mmCIF file of C-alpha atoms and ligand atoms in Angstrom:
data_model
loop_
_atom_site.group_PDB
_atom_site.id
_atom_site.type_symbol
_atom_site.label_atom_id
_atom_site.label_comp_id
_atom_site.label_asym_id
_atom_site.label_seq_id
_atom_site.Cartn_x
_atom_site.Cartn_y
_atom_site.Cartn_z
ATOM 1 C CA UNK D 1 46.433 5.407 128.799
ATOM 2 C CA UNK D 2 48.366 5.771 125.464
ATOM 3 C CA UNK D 3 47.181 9.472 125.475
ATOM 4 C CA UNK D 4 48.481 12.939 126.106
ATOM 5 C CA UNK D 5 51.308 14.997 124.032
ATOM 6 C CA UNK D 6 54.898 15.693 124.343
ATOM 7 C CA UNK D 7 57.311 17.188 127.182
ATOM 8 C CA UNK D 8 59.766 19.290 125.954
ATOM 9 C CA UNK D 9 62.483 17.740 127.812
ATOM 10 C CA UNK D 10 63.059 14.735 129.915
ATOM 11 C CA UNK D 11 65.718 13.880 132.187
ATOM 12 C CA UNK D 12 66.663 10.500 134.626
ATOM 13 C CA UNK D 13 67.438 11.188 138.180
ATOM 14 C CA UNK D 14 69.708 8.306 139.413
ATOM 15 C CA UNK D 15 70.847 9.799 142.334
ATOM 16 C CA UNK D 16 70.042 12.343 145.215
ATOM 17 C CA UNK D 17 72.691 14.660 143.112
ATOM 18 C CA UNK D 18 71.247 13.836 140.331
ATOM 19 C CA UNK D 19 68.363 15.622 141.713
ATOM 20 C CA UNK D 20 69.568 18.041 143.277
ATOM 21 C CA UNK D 21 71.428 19.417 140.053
ATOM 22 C CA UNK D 22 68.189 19.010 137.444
ATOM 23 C CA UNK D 23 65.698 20.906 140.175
ATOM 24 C CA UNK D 24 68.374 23.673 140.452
ATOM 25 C CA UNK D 25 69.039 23.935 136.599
ATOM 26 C CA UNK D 26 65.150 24.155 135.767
ATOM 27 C CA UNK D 27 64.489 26.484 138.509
ATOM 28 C CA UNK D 28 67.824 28.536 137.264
ATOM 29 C CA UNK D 29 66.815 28.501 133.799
ATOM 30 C CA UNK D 30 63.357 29.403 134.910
ATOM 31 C CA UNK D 31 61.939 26.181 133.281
ATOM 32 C CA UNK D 32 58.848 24.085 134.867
ATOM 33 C CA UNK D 33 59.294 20.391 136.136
ATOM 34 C CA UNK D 34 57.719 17.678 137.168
ATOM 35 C CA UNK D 35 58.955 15.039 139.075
ATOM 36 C CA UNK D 36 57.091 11.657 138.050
ATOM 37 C CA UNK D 37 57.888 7.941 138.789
ATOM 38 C CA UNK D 38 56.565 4.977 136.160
ATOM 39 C CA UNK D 39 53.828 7.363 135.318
ATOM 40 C CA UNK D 40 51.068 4.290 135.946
ATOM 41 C CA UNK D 41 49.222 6.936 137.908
ATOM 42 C CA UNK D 42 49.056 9.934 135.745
ATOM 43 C CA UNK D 43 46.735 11.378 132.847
ATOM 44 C CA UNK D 44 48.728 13.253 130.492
ATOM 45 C CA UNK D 45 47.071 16.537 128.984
ATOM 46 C CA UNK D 46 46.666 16.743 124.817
ATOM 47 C CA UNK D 47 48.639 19.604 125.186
ATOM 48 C CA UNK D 48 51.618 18.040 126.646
ATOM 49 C CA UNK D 49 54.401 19.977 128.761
ATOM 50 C CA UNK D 50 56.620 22.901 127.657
ATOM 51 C CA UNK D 51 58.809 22.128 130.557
ATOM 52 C CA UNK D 52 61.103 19.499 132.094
ATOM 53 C CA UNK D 53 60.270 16.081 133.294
ATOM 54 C CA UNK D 54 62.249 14.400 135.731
ATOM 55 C CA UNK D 55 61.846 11.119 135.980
ATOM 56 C CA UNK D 56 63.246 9.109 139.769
ATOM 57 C CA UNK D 57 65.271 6.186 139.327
ATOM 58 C CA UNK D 58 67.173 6.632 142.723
ATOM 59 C CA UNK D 59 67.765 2.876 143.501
ATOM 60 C CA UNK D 60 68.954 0.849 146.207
ATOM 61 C CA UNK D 61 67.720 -0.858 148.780
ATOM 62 C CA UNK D 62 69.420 -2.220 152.095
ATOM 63 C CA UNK D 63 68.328 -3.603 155.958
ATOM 64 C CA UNK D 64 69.284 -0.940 158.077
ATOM 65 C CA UNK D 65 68.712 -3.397 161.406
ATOM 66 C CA UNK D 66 67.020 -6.848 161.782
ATOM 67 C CA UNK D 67 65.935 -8.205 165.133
ATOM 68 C CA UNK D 68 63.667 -10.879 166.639
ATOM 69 C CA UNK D 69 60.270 -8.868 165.982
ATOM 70 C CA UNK D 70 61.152 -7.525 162.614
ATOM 71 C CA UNK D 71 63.231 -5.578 160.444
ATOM 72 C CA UNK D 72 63.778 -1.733 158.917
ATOM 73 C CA UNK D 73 64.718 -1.728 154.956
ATOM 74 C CA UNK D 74 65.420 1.118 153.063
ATOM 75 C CA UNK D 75 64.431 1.577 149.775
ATOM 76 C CA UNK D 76 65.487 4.115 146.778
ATOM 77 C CA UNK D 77 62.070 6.033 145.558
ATOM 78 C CA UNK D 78 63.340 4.959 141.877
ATOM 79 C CA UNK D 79 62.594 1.053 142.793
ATOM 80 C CA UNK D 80 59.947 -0.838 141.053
ATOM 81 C CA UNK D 81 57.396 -0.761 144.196
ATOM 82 C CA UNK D 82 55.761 -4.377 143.269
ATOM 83 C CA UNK D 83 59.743 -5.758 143.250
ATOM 84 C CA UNK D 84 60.189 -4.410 146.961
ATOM 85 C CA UNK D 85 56.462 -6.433 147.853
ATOM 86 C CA UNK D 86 58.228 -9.791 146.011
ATOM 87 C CA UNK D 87 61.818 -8.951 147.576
ATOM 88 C CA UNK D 88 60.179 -8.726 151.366
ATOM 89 C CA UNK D 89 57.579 -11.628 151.280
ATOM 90 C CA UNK D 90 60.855 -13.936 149.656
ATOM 91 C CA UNK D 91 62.550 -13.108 153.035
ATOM 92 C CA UNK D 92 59.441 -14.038 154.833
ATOM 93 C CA UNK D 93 58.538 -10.354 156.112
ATOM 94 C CA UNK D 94 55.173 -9.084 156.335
ATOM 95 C CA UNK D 95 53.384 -5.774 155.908
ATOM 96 C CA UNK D 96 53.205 -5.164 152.504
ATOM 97 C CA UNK D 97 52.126 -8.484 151.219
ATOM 98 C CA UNK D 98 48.326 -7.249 150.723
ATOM 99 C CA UNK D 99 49.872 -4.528 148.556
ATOM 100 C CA UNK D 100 51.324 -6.794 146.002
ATOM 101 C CA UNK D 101 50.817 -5.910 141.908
ATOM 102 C CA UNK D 102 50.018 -2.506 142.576
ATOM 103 C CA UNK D 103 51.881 -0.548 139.848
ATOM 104 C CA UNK D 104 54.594 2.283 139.743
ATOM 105 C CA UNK D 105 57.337 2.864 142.232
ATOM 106 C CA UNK D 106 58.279 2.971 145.918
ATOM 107 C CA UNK D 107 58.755 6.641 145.675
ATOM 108 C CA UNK D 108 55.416 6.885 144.374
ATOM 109 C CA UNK D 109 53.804 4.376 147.388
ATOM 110 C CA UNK D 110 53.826 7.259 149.887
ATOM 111 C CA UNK D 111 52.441 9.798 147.792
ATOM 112 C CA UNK D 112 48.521 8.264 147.347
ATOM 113 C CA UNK D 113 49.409 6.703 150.518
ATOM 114 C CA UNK D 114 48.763 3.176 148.527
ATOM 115 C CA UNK D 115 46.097 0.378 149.909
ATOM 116 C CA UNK D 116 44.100 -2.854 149.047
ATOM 117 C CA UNK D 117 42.794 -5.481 150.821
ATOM 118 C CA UNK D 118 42.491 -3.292 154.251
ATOM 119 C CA UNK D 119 46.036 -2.852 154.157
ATOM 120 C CA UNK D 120 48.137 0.768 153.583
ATOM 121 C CA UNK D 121 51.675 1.917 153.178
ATOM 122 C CA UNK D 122 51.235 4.120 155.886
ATOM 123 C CA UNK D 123 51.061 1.281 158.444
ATOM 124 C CA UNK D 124 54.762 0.209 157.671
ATOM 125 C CA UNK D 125 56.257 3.461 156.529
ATOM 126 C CA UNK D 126 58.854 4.925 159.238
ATOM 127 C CA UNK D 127 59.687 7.671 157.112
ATOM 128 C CA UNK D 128 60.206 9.073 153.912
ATOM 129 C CA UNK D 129 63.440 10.713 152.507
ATOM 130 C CA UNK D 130 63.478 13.864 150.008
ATOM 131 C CA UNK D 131 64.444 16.554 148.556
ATOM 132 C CA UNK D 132 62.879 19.478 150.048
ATOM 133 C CA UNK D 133 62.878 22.769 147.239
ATOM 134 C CA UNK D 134 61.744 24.883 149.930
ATOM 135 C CA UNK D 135 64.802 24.644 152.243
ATOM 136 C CA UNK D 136 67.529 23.378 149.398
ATOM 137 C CA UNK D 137 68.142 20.347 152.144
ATOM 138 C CA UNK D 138 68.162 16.440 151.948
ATOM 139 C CA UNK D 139 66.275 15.299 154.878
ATOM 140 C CA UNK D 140 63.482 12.549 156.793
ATOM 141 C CA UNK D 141 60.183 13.457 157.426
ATOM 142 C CA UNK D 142 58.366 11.010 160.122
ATOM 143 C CA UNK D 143 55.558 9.045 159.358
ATOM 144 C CA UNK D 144 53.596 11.242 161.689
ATOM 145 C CA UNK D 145 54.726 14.289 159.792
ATOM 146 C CA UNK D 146 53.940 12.896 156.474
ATOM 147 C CA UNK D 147 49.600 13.839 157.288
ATOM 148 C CA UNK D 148 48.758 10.074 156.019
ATOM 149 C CA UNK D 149 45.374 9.620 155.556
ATOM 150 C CA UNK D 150 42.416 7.122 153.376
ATOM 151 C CA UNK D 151 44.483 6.821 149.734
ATOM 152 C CA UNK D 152 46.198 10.830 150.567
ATOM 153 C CA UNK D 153 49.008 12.548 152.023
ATOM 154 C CA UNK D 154 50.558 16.066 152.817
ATOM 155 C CA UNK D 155 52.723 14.664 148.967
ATOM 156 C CA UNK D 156 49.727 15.018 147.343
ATOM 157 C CA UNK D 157 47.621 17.860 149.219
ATOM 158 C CA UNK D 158 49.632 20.700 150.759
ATOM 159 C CA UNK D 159 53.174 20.118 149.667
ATOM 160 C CA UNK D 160 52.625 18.905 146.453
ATOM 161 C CA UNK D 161 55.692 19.529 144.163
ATOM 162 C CA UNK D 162 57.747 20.988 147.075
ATOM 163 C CA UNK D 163 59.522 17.609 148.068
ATOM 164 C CA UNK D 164 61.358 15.562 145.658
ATOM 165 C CA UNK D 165 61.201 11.734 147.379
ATOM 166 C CA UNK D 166 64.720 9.639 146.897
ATOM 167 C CA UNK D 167 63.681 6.915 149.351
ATOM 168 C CA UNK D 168 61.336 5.770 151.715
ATOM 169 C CA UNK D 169 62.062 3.153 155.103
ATOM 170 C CA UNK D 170 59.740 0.430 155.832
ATOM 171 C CA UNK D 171 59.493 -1.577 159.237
ATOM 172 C CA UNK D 172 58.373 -4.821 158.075
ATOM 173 C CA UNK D 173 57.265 -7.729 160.684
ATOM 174 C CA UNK D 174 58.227 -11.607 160.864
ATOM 175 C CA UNK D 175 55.343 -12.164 162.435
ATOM 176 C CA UNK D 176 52.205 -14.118 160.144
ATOM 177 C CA UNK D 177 49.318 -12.325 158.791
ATOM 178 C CA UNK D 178 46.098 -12.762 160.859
ATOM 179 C CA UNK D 179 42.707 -12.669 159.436
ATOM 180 C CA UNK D 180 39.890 -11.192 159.122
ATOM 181 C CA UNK D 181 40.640 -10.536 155.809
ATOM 182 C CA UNK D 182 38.587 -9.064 153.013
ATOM 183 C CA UNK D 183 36.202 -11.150 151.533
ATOM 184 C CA UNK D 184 37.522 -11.636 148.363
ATOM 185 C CA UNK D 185 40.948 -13.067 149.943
ATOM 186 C CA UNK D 186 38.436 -15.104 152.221
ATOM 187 C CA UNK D 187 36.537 -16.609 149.246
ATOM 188 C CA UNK D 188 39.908 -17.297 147.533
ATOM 189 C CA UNK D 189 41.656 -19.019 150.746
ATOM 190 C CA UNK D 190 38.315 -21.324 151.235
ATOM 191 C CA UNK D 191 38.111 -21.959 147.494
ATOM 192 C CA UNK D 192 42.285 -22.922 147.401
ATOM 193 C CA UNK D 193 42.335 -24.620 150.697
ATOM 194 C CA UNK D 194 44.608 -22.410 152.326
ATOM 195 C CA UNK D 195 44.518 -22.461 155.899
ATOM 196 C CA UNK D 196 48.103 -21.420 156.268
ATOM 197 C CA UNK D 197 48.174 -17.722 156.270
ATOM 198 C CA UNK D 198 51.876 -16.174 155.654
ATOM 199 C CA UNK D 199 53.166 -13.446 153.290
ATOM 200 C CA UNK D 200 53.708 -16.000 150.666
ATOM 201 C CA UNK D 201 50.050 -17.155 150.400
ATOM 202 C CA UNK D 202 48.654 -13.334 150.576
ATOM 203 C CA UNK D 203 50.751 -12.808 148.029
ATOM 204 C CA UNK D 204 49.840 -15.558 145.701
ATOM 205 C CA UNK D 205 45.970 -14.862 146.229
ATOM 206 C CA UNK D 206 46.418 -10.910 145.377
ATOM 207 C CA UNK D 207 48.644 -11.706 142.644
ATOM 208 C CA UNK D 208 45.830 -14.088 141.514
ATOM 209 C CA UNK D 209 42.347 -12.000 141.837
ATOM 210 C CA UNK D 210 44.275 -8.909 140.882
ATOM 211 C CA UNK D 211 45.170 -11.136 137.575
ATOM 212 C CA UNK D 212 41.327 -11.971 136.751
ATOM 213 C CA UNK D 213 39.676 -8.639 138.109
ATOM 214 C CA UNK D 214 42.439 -6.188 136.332
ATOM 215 C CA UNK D 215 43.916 -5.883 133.389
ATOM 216 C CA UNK D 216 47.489 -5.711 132.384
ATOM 217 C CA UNK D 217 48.521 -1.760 131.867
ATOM 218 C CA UNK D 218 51.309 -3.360 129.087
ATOM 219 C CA UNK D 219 49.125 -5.176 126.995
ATOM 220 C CA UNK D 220 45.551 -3.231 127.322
ATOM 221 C CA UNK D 221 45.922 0.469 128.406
ATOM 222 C CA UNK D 222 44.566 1.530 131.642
ATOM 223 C CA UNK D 223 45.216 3.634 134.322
ATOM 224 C CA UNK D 224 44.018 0.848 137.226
ATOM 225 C CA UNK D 225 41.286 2.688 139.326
ATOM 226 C CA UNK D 226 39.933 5.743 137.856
ATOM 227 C CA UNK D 227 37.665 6.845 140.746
ATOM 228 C CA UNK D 228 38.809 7.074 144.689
ATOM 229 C CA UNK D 229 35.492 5.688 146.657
ATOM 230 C CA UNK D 230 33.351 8.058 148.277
ATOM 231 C CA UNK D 231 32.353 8.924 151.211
ATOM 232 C CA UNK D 232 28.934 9.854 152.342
ATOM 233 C CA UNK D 233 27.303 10.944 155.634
ATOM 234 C CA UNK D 234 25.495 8.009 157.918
ATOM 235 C CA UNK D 235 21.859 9.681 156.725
ATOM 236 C CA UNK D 236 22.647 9.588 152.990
ATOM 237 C CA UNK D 237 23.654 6.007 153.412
ATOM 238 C CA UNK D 238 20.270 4.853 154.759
ATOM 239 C CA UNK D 239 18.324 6.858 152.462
ATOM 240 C CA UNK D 240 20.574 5.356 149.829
ATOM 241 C CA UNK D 241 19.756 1.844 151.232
ATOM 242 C CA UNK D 242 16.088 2.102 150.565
ATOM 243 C CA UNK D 243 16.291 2.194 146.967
ATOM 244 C CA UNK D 244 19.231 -0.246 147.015
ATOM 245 C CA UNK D 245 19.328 -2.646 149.560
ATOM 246 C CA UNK D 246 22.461 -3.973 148.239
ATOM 247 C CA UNK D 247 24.325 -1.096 148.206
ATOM 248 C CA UNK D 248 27.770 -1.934 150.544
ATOM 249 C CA UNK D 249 29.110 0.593 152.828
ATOM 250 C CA UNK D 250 31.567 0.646 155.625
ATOM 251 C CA UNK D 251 31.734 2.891 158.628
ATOM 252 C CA UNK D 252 34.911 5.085 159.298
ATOM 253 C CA UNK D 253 36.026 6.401 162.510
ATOM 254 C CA UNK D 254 34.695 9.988 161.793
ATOM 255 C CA UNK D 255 31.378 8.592 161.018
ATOM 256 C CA UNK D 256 30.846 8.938 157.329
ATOM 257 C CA UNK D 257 30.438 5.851 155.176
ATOM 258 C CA UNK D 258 32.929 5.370 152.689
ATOM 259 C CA UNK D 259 30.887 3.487 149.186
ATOM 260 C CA UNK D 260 32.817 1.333 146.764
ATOM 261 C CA UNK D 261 33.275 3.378 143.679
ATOM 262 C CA UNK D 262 33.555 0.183 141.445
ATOM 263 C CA UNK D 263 29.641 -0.893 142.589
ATOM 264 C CA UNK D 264 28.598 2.517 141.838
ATOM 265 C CA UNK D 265 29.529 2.769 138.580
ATOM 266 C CA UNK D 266 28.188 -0.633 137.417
ATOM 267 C CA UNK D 267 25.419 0.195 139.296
ATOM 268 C CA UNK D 268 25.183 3.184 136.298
ATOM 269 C CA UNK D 269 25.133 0.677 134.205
ATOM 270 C CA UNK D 270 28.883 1.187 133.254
ATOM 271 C CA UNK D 271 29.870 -2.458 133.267
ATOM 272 C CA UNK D 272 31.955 -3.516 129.979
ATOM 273 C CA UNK D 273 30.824 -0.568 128.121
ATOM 274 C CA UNK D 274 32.123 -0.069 124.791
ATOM 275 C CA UNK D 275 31.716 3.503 124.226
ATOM 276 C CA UNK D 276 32.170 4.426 120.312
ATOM 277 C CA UNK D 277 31.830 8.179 120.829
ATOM 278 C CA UNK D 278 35.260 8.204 122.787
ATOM 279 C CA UNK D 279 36.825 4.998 122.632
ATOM 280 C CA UNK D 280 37.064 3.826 126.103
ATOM 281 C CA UNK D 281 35.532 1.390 127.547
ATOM 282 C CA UNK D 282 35.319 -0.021 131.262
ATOM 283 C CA UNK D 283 36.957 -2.842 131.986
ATOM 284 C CA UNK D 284 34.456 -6.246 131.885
ATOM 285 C CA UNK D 285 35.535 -7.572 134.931
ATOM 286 C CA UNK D 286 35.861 -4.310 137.255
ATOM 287 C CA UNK D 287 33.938 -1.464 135.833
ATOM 288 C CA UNK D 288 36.165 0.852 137.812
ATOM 289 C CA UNK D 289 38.902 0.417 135.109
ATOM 290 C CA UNK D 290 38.536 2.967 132.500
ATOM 291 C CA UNK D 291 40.527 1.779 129.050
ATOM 292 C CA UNK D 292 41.657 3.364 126.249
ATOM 293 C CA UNK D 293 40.785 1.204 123.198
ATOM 294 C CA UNK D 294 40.993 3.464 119.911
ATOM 295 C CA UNK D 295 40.645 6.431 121.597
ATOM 296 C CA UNK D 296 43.379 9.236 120.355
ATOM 297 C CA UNK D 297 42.809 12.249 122.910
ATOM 298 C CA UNK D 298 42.536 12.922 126.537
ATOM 299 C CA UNK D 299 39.762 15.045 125.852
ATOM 300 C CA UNK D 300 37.696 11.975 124.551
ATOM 301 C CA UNK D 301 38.729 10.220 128.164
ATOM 302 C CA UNK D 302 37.453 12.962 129.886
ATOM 303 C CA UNK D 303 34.336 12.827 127.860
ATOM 304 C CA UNK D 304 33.923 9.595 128.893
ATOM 305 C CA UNK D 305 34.357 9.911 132.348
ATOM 306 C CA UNK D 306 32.027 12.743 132.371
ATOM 307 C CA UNK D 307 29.148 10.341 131.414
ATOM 308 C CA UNK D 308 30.431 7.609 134.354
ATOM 309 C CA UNK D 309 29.882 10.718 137.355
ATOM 310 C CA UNK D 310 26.914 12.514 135.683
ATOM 311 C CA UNK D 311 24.995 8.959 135.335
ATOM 312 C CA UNK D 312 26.303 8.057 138.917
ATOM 313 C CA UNK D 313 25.569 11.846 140.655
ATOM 314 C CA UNK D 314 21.906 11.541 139.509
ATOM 315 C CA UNK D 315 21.438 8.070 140.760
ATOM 316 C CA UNK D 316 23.551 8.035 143.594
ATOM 317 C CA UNK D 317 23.446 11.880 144.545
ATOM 318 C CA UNK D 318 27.681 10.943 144.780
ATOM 319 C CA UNK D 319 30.008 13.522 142.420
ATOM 320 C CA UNK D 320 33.166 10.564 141.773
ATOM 321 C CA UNK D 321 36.347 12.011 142.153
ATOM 322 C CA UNK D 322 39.591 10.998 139.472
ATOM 323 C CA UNK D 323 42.012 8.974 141.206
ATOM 324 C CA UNK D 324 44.844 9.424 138.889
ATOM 325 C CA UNK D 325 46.220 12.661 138.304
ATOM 326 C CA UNK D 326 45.446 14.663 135.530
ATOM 327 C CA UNK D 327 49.143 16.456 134.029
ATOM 328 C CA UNK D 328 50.072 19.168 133.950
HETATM 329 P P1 NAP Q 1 36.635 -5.501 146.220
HETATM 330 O O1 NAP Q 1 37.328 -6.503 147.062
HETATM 331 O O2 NAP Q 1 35.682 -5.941 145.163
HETATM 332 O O3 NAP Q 1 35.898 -4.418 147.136
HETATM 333 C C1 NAP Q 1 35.261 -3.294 146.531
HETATM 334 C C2 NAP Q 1 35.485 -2.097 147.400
HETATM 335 O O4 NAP Q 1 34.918 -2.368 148.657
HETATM 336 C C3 NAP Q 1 36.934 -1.774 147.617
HETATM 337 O O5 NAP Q 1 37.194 -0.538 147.052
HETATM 338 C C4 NAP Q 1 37.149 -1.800 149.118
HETATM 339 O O6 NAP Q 1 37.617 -0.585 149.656
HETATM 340 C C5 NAP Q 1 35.777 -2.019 149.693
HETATM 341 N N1 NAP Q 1 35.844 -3.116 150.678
HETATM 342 C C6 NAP Q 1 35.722 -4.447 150.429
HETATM 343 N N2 NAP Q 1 35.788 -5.148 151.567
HETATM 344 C C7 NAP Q 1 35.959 -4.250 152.563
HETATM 345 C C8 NAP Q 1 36.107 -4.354 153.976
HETATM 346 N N3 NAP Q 1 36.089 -5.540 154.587
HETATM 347 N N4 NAP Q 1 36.287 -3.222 154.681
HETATM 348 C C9 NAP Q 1 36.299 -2.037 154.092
HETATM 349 N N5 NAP Q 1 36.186 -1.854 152.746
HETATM 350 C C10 NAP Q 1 35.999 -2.951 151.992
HETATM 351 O O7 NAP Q 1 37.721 -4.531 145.572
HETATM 352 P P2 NAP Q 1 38.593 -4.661 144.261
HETATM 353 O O8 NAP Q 1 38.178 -3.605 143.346
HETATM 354 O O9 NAP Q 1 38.695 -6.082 143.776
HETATM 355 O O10 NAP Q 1 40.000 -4.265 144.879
HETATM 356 C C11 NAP Q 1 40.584 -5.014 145.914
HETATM 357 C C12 NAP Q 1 41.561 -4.126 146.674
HETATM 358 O O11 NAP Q 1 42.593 -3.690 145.812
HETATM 359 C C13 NAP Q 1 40.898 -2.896 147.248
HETATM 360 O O12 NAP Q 1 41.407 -2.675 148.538
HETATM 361 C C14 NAP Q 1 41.305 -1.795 146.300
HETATM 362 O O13 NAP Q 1 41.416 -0.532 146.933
HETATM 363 C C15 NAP Q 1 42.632 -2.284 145.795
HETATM 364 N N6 NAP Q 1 42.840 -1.824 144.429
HETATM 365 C C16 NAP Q 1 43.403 -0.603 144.176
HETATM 366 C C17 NAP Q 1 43.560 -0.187 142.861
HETATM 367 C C18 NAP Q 1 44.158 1.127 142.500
HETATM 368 O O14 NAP Q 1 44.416 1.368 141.350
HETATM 369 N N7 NAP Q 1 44.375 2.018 143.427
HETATM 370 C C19 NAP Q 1 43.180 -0.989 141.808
HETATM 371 C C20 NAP Q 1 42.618 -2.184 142.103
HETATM 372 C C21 NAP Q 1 42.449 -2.609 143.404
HETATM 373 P P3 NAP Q 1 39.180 -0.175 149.660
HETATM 374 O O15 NAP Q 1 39.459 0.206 148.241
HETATM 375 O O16 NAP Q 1 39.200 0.988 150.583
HETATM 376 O O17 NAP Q 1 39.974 -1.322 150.133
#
């Protein structure tokens, strides 16, 4: 977001001793950390950080076994996660097509437990190797361990800070992609006369609506998604319906109704706003992008984003929770 002030110190971790050896100096020395990836995720406080950031650049990646069905890669955290998505659909393997463009690293993916188009990390994730502070011990925690759930994870709820990530295995598929896909894919296959559905051409239509919905974080600074999509109860929905018959919803397995942030908040009237007090704007195209354009503080952000969930609470009765995480 171009916004937020200093760290004190900052250091690279390019290996698992690497690691290792900053946590225990900042812990010795009594100094706080903070372990971050690309940082495409994060809000960074005015104040900035009298403490240490580490920054993961672990790399390497390698096919621990390939067989008929599929195969299992391993990945340093430190990797660029959108290279993996490019690496794995060049070899023809699927999974993690639908998850193409989505910034930061593969260290990172697990965390937010990443998704789009239907699809999440989670799904393909065998396990995820760390760093754990608590024990002073490299180790694996299992997929099952790792308390996935819609865009969370035990990384970012319970045990946040304890584990340091260094890499993360994927079982990835040879088999094709089968729809039903989400509509916008849909509308792009029928529009582009795809009928032959393989990592490759998933990849080329995310690559492609992500490229006219969002904008670049290099060139115009955003954060991608600034709100997580609620969920509401069945009743709310329906009552919801009657004054918006458009509104979409989608029913989960505990039977709430999750909402799609983005509609709300152009709903509020939020849709390529140019707001002068601040200096952000949301984005024309997807009014869930929040974008800093001459704003100079991350207090006038969060001014902003104030006015997005009070105008959407009193229409919507729906309080919109950050998605990116405000530091530290
Ligand atoms: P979209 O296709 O316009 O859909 C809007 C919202 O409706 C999405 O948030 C999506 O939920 C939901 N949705 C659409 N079709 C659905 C279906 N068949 N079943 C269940 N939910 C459905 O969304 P978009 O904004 O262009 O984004 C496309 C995808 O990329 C989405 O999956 C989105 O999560 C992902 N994305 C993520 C980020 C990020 O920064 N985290 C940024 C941009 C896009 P879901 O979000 O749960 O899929």
């Amino acid at each position: 977001m171009k916004l937020g002030g200093p760290a004190r110190w900052l250091a690279e971790a390019a290996s698992k001793d690497d690691a290792q050896e900053l946590y225990k100096f900042a812990t010795d020395k009594n100094i706080p950390f903070l372990i971050i990836g690309q940082g495409s995720n994060i809000v960074w406080r005015d104040e900035g950080f009298a403490g240490l950031i580490i920054v993961n650049k672990i790399l390497g990646r390698e096919v621990l076994s390939d067989d008929s069905s599929g195969v299992t890669i391993r990945v340093g955290a430190g990797e660029n996660w959108d290279e993996v998505v490019g690496r794995a659909v060049d070899n023809g393997w699927s999974g993690i097509e639908f998850l193409s463009k989505i910034p930061g690293t593969a260290g990172a993916a697990p965390v937010q437990n990443i998704g789009a188009y239907g699809a999440e990390l989670s799904e393909t994730l065998v396990e995820v190797e760390a760093y754990d502070t608590q024990t002073d011990s490299f180790g694996s925690i299992l997929n099952e361990a790792c308390q996935f759930s819609y865009r969370n994870s035990r990384f970012k709820s319970k045990d946040k800070n304890r584990f340091m990530i260094t890499g993360i295995i994927l079982r990835l598929k040879k088999s094709l992609p089968e729809p039903p896909f989400y509509e916008s894919l849909t509308k792009y296959f029928e529009e582009h006369g795809v009928t032959n559905y393989t990592p490759t051409s998933v990849r080329e239509a995310v690559t492609a609506i992500r490229a006219v919905k969002l904008p670049d974080p290099s060139v115009v600074a955003n954060n991608g998604s600034f709100f997580t999509n609620p969920f509401v109860n069945k009743e709310h929905f329906e009552k919801l319906k009657e004054s918006y018959p458009d509104i979409k919803g989608w029913p989960t397995p505990e039977g709430k109704v999750k909402l799609a942030a983005g509609w709300l908040v152009e709903q509020a009237g939020f849709k390529g706003i140019h707001d002068q007090d601040t200096g952000m704007a949301t984005w024309q195209d997807q009014a869930l992008v929040l974008v800093n354009e001459h704003g100079r503080k991350t207090a006038d952000l969060l001014a902003f984003k104030q006015k997005v969930v009070f105008k959407v609470d009193e229409l919507f009765g729906v309080v919109l929770e950050q998605e990116p995480e405000l530091l530290p």
